[in-house]
Coordinates of C-alpha atoms in Angstrom, one line a residue:
M1 CA 6.1 -29.7 8.3
S2 CA 5.8 -26.8 10.7
A3 CA 2.9 -24.5 11.9
L4 CA 3.5 -20.7 11.8
I5 CA 1.9 -19.1 14.8
C6 CA 1.3 -15.4 14.4
G7 CA 0.4 -13.7 17.7
S8 CA 1.7 -12.0 20.8
M9 CA 4.5 -12.9 23.1
A10 CA 4.0 -11.4 26.6
Y11 CA 4.9 -11.4 30.3
D12 CA 2.0 -11.9 32.6
T13 CA 2.5 -10.4 36.1
I14 CA -0.1 -11.9 38.3
M15 CA -0.9 -10.6 41.8
V16 CA -3.5 -11.7 44.4
F17 CA -5.2 -9.2 46.7
H18 CA -6.3 -11.0 49.8
D19 CA -9.6 -9.1 50.1
R20 CA -12.4 -7.9 47.9
F21 CA -12.2 -4.9 45.6
K22 CA -15.8 -4.0 46.5
N23 CA -14.7 -3.4 50.1
H24 CA -12.3 -0.6 48.9
I25 CA -13.9 0.9 45.8
L26 CA -16.8 3.2 46.9
P27 CA -19.3 3.6 43.9
E28 CA -20.2 7.1 44.9
Q29 CA -16.5 8.1 44.9
V30 CA -15.3 6.6 41.6
H31 CA -14.9 10.0 40.1
I32 CA -12.0 10.6 42.5
L33 CA -10.7 7.0 42.6
N34 CA -7.4 6.7 44.4
V35 CA -6.9 3.1 45.8
S36 CA -3.9 0.9 46.6
F37 CA -4.0 -2.9 47.0
L38 CA -1.5 -4.8 49.0
V39 CA -0.6 -7.9 47.0
P40 CA 1.6 -10.3 49.0
E41 CA 1.3 -13.0 46.2
L42 CA 3.0 -12.3 42.9
R43 CA 4.3 -14.5 40.1
R44 CA 5.6 -13.6 36.6
E45 CA 4.6 -16.0 33.8
F46 CA 5.6 -16.4 30.2
G47 CA 2.5 -15.8 28.1
G48 CA 1.0 -14.3 25.0
C49 CA -1.1 -16.2 22.5
A50 CA 1.8 -17.2 20.2
G51 CA 4.0 -18.3 23.1
N52 CA 1.2 -20.3 24.7
I53 CA 0.0 -22.0 21.5
A54 CA 3.6 -22.8 20.6
Y55 CA 4.3 -24.3 24.0
N56 CA 1.3 -26.6 23.8
L57 CA 1.8 -27.7 20.3
K58 CA 5.4 -28.6 21.1
L59 CA 4.2 -30.8 24.0
L60 CA 2.1 -32.7 21.5
G61 CA 5.1 -33.4 19.3
G62 CA 4.5 -30.6 16.8
D63 CA 6.9 -28.2 15.2
P64 CA 5.6 -24.7 16.1
R65 CA 7.3 -21.6 14.7
P66 CA 5.9 -18.5 16.6
M67 CA 6.1 -15.2 14.7
A68 CA 6.0 -12.2 17.0
T69 CA 7.7 -8.9 17.9
V70 CA 9.2 -8.7 21.3
G71 CA 11.2 -6.1 23.2
K72 CA 14.6 -5.5 24.8
D73 CA 13.6 -7.4 27.9
F74 CA 12.8 -10.7 26.1
Q75 CA 16.0 -12.6 27.1
P76 CA 14.5 -14.7 29.9
Y77 CA 11.6 -15.7 27.7
A78 CA 14.0 -16.6 24.9
Q79 CA 15.9 -18.8 27.3
W80 CA 12.7 -20.6 28.2
L81 CA 11.8 -21.1 24.5
S82 CA 15.3 -22.6 23.9
Y83 CA 14.9 -24.9 26.8
C84 CA 11.6 -26.1 25.5
G85 CA 13.1 -26.6 22.0
I86 CA 10.9 -24.0 20.3
D87 CA 12.3 -22.4 17.2
Q88 CA 12.7 -18.6 17.4
T89 CA 13.6 -17.8 13.8
Y90 CA 10.5 -15.6 13.3
I91 CA 10.7 -13.7 16.5
R92 CA 11.8 -10.1 15.9
T93 CA 13.3 -7.9 18.7
V94 CA 12.3 -4.2 18.7
D95 CA 15.1 -2.7 20.7
E96 CA 13.4 0.5 21.7
S97 CA 10.3 -1.2 23.2
Y98 CA 9.4 -3.6 25.9
T99 CA 7.8 -7.0 25.4
A100 CA 4.0 -6.8 25.8
Q101 CA 3.1 -7.0 29.5
A102 CA -0.1 -7.8 31.3
Y103 CA -0.4 -6.8 35.0
I104 CA -3.3 -8.7 36.6
T105 CA -4.6 -8.3 40.1
T106 CA -7.2 -10.8 41.3
D107 CA -9.3 -10.5 44.5
M108 CA -11.0 -13.2 46.6
D109 CA -14.1 -13.1 44.5
D110 CA -12.0 -13.9 41.3
N111 CA -12.6 -10.3 40.0
Q112 CA -9.7 -9.0 38.0
I113 CA -8.2 -5.6 37.3
T114 CA -5.8 -5.8 34.4
A115 CA -3.5 -3.2 32.8
F116 CA -2.0 -4.2 29.5
H117 CA 1.0 -2.6 27.8
P118 CA 1.2 -3.7 24.1
G119 CA 4.9 -2.6 23.7
A120 CA 6.6 -4.4 20.8
M121 CA 3.4 -6.1 19.9
S122 CA 2.4 -2.9 18.2
F123 CA 5.1 -3.5 15.6
A124 CA 3.8 -7.0 14.5
H125 CA 3.3 -5.6 11.0
L126 CA 7.1 -5.6 10.6
N127 CA 7.1 -9.4 10.3
T128 CA 6.2 -11.1 7.1
V129 CA 4.8 -14.6 6.6
P130 CA 7.6 -16.6 5.0
T131 CA 7.2 -18.6 1.8
K132 CA 8.9 -21.9 0.8
R133 CA 10.0 -22.7 4.3
G134 CA 8.1 -26.0 4.9
I135 CA 5.2 -24.3 6.6
K136 CA 2.1 -26.4 6.3
L137 CA -0.5 -24.2 8.0
G138 CA -0.8 -21.3 10.3
I139 CA -2.9 -19.2 12.7
V140 CA -3.6 -15.6 13.1
A141 CA -4.1 -15.0 16.9
P142 CA -4.4 -11.7 18.8
D143 CA -1.6 -9.3 17.9
G144 CA -1.1 -5.8 16.7
K145 CA -4.0 -4.8 14.5
D146 CA -2.1 -4.0 11.3
G147 CA 0.0 -7.2 11.7
M148 CA -3.1 -9.4 12.0
V149 CA -4.6 -8.0 8.8
Q150 CA -1.3 -8.2 6.9
H151 CA -0.5 -11.8 8.1
A152 CA -3.9 -13.1 7.1
E153 CA -3.4 -11.6 3.6
Q154 CA 0.1 -12.9 3.4
F155 CA -1.0 -16.5 4.3
V156 CA -3.4 -16.4 1.4
Q157 CA -0.7 -15.0 -1.0
A158 CA 1.6 -17.8 0.1
G159 CA -1.0 -20.5 -0.3
I160 CA -0.8 -21.5 3.3
P161 CA -4.2 -22.4 5.0
F162 CA -4.7 -20.7 8.3
I163 CA -7.0 -20.3 11.4
F164 CA -8.4 -17.0 12.3
D165 CA -8.5 -16.6 16.0
P166 CA -9.6 -13.0 16.9
G167 CA -9.8 -13.6 20.6
Q168 CA -9.2 -10.6 22.8
G169 CA -8.3 -8.7 19.6
M170 CA -11.8 -8.7 18.4
P171 CA -12.7 -5.2 19.9
M172 CA -10.1 -3.7 17.5
F173 CA -12.2 -4.7 14.4
N174 CA -15.5 -3.6 13.0
G175 CA -17.9 -5.8 11.1
E176 CA -16.5 -5.1 7.7
E177 CA -12.9 -5.8 8.9
L178 CA -14.0 -9.0 10.5
L179 CA -15.7 -10.1 7.3
H180 CA -12.5 -9.5 5.5
F181 CA -10.8 -12.1 7.8
V182 CA -13.6 -14.5 7.2
E183 CA -13.2 -14.3 3.5
L184 CA -9.4 -15.0 3.8
A185 CA -9.5 -17.7 6.5
D186 CA -9.8 -21.4 6.1
W187 CA -11.0 -22.0 9.6
I188 CA -12.3 -19.7 12.4
T189 CA -12.2 -20.4 16.2
L190 CA -14.1 -18.4 18.8
N191 CA -15.4 -18.9 22.3
D192 CA -19.0 -18.6 23.1
Y193 CA -19.0 -14.9 23.9
E194 CA -16.8 -14.1 20.8
A195 CA -19.3 -16.0 18.6
H196 CA -22.1 -13.7 19.9
L197 CA -20.0 -10.7 19.3
M198 CA -19.0 -11.8 15.8
Q199 CA -22.7 -12.4 14.9
E200 CA -23.6 -8.9 16.3
R201 CA -20.9 -7.2 14.2
T202 CA -21.1 -9.2 11.0
G203 CA -24.9 -10.0 10.9
L204 CA -24.0 -13.6 10.2
T205 CA -25.1 -16.5 12.3
P206 CA -22.6 -19.3 13.2
E207 CA -24.2 -21.4 10.5
Q208 CA -23.7 -18.6 7.9
L209 CA -20.2 -18.0 9.0
A210 CA -19.4 -21.7 8.6
E211 CA -20.6 -21.6 5.0
K212 CA -17.7 -19.3 4.2
V213 CA -14.9 -21.4 5.7
S214 CA -14.0 -25.1 6.0
A215 CA -15.0 -25.1 9.6
L216 CA -16.1 -22.8 12.5
I217 CA -15.1 -24.0 16.0
V218 CA -16.9 -22.5 19.0
T219 CA -15.8 -23.4 22.5
K220 CA -18.2 -23.5 25.3
G221 CA -15.9 -23.9 28.4
A222 CA -16.9 -26.8 30.6
N223 CA -19.7 -27.6 28.1
G224 CA -17.4 -28.7 25.4
S225 CA -17.4 -27.2 21.9
L226 CA -19.3 -27.1 18.6
I227 CA -17.8 -27.5 15.2
Y228 CA -19.8 -26.3 12.3
T229 CA -18.6 -27.9 9.0
E230 CA -20.1 -29.1 5.7
G231 CA -23.6 -28.2 6.8
K232 CA -23.4 -30.1 10.0
T233 CA -22.9 -29.2 13.7
L234 CA -20.7 -31.6 15.7
E235 CA -21.0 -31.6 19.4
I236 CA -17.6 -32.2 21.0
P237 CA -17.8 -33.4 24.7
P238 CA -15.6 -31.8 27.3
A239 CA -12.6 -33.6 28.7
K240 CA -12.5 -33.9 32.5
P241 CA -9.7 -32.1 34.3
K242 CA -8.2 -33.8 37.4
A243 CA -8.4 -30.3 39.1
V244 CA -9.5 -26.8 38.2
L245 CA -6.7 -24.4 39.2
D246 CA -6.4 -21.8 36.6
P247 CA -8.3 -21.3 33.3
T248 CA -5.9 -18.7 31.9
G249 CA -4.5 -20.0 28.6
C250 CA -7.0 -22.8 28.1
G251 CA -8.2 -21.2 24.9
D252 CA -4.6 -21.1 23.6
A253 CA -4.1 -24.8 24.5
F254 CA -7.3 -25.7 22.7
R255 CA -6.1 -23.9 19.6
A256 CA -2.8 -25.8 19.7
G257 CA -4.9 -29.0 19.7
L258 CA -6.7 -27.7 16.6
L259 CA -3.3 -27.0 14.8
Y260 CA -2.0 -30.5 15.7
G261 CA -5.1 -32.3 14.5
L262 CA -5.3 -30.3 11.2
K263 CA -1.6 -31.0 10.6
E264 CA -2.1 -34.7 11.1
E265 CA -5.2 -34.6 8.9
F266 CA -7.5 -36.2 11.6
D267 CA -11.3 -36.0 11.2
W268 CA -13.1 -33.3 13.1
P269 CA -14.5 -35.3 15.9
T270 CA -10.9 -36.4 16.7
I271 CA -9.5 -32.9 16.3
G272 CA -12.1 -31.5 18.6
R273 CA -11.4 -34.1 21.3
I274 CA -7.6 -33.5 21.1
A275 CA -8.2 -29.8 21.6
S276 CA -10.7 -30.4 24.4
L277 CA -8.2 -32.6 26.3
L278 CA -5.3 -30.2 25.9
G279 CA -7.5 -27.4 27.4
A280 CA -8.5 -29.6 30.3
I281 CA -4.8 -30.5 31.0
K282 CA -3.9 -26.8 31.0
V283 CA -6.6 -25.9 33.6
E284 CA -5.0 -28.3 36.1
T285 CA -2.0 -26.0 36.6
A286 CA -1.5 -22.4 37.4
G287 CA 0.1 -20.3 34.7
T288 CA 0.0 -20.8 30.9
Q289 CA 3.2 -22.7 30.3
N290 CA 3.7 -24.7 33.5
H291 CA 1.9 -28.0 32.6
T292 CA 3.7 -30.9 31.0
F293 CA 3.1 -34.3 29.6
T294 CA 4.6 -36.8 27.2
P295 CA 2.8 -37.9 23.9
S296 CA 2.3 -41.3 25.6
D297 CA 0.6 -39.6 28.6
F298 CA -1.6 -37.7 26.3
H299 CA -2.8 -40.8 24.4
D300 CA -3.6 -42.5 27.8
R301 CA -5.6 -39.5 28.9
Y302 CA -7.5 -39.4 25.6
R303 CA -8.5 -43.0 26.0
E304 CA -9.6 -42.4 29.6
N305 CA -11.9 -39.5 28.5
F306 CA -13.3 -40.7 25.2
G307 CA -13.1 -44.5 25.4
H308 CA -10.9 -45.0 22.3
G309 CA -7.6 -43.8 20.9
F310 CA -6.6 -41.8 17.9

């Protein structure tokens, strides 16, 4: 049984500026800003929420089916997905567009300047959640706005339970629109900042949001996560990474862990720990799809971190 992952596929172009932005941006001159940064370090990574979640779920032994719209430049990414054994049935190419692109420049203080081109992602609404294809559950991750709304509604119509993960797409929605997702979703996952923003926009506390779904999962970075379910709040401890190199994509790895645990019908303490460990493994490697492990390795790391297996 597979998991349908609705979200973006993107190229991440990451550049490192060997200085500090503050040394070159004069506050009193920002109205005539014209700066150039020499970036001797550059790498291009495969990214996007759907791609990252699918990659991590595949490592766990799951059967991810990413559903996304991509552009005419997608071939290198398609070859990578084929190499990873990830199904591409529900990836649609929009020939007149480029695949979504993020251009990220980081300075020595870890400040970032990012330019994002949505490209083909804006056509996400052209995809439709399939029915009767052996799909057990799904996730609506950041994507084109219309696509996110339609896919949530289509999951309900198809009788497929799904996770709502607004992530970086949250600024696109007002309180009423977010409440519509809440009414449709089976589970919601947010980071700590997004949880505060969700409360501000909907007027609902985490406890009140949790009453409307089977579970609300709130990640708290190095402090673990909270799972609100059945009137209880479960505290999930963080897993310990062997090194901290790059947090980019940790949230997507965590969500892959949720999907895997839900598909296997584990209890919430186990699901939360699987997701926590997957995020910790990701942080050990630069880039969002460069870490690797075997299922046996993962089970060993789980025992090392939590003192028991699953």
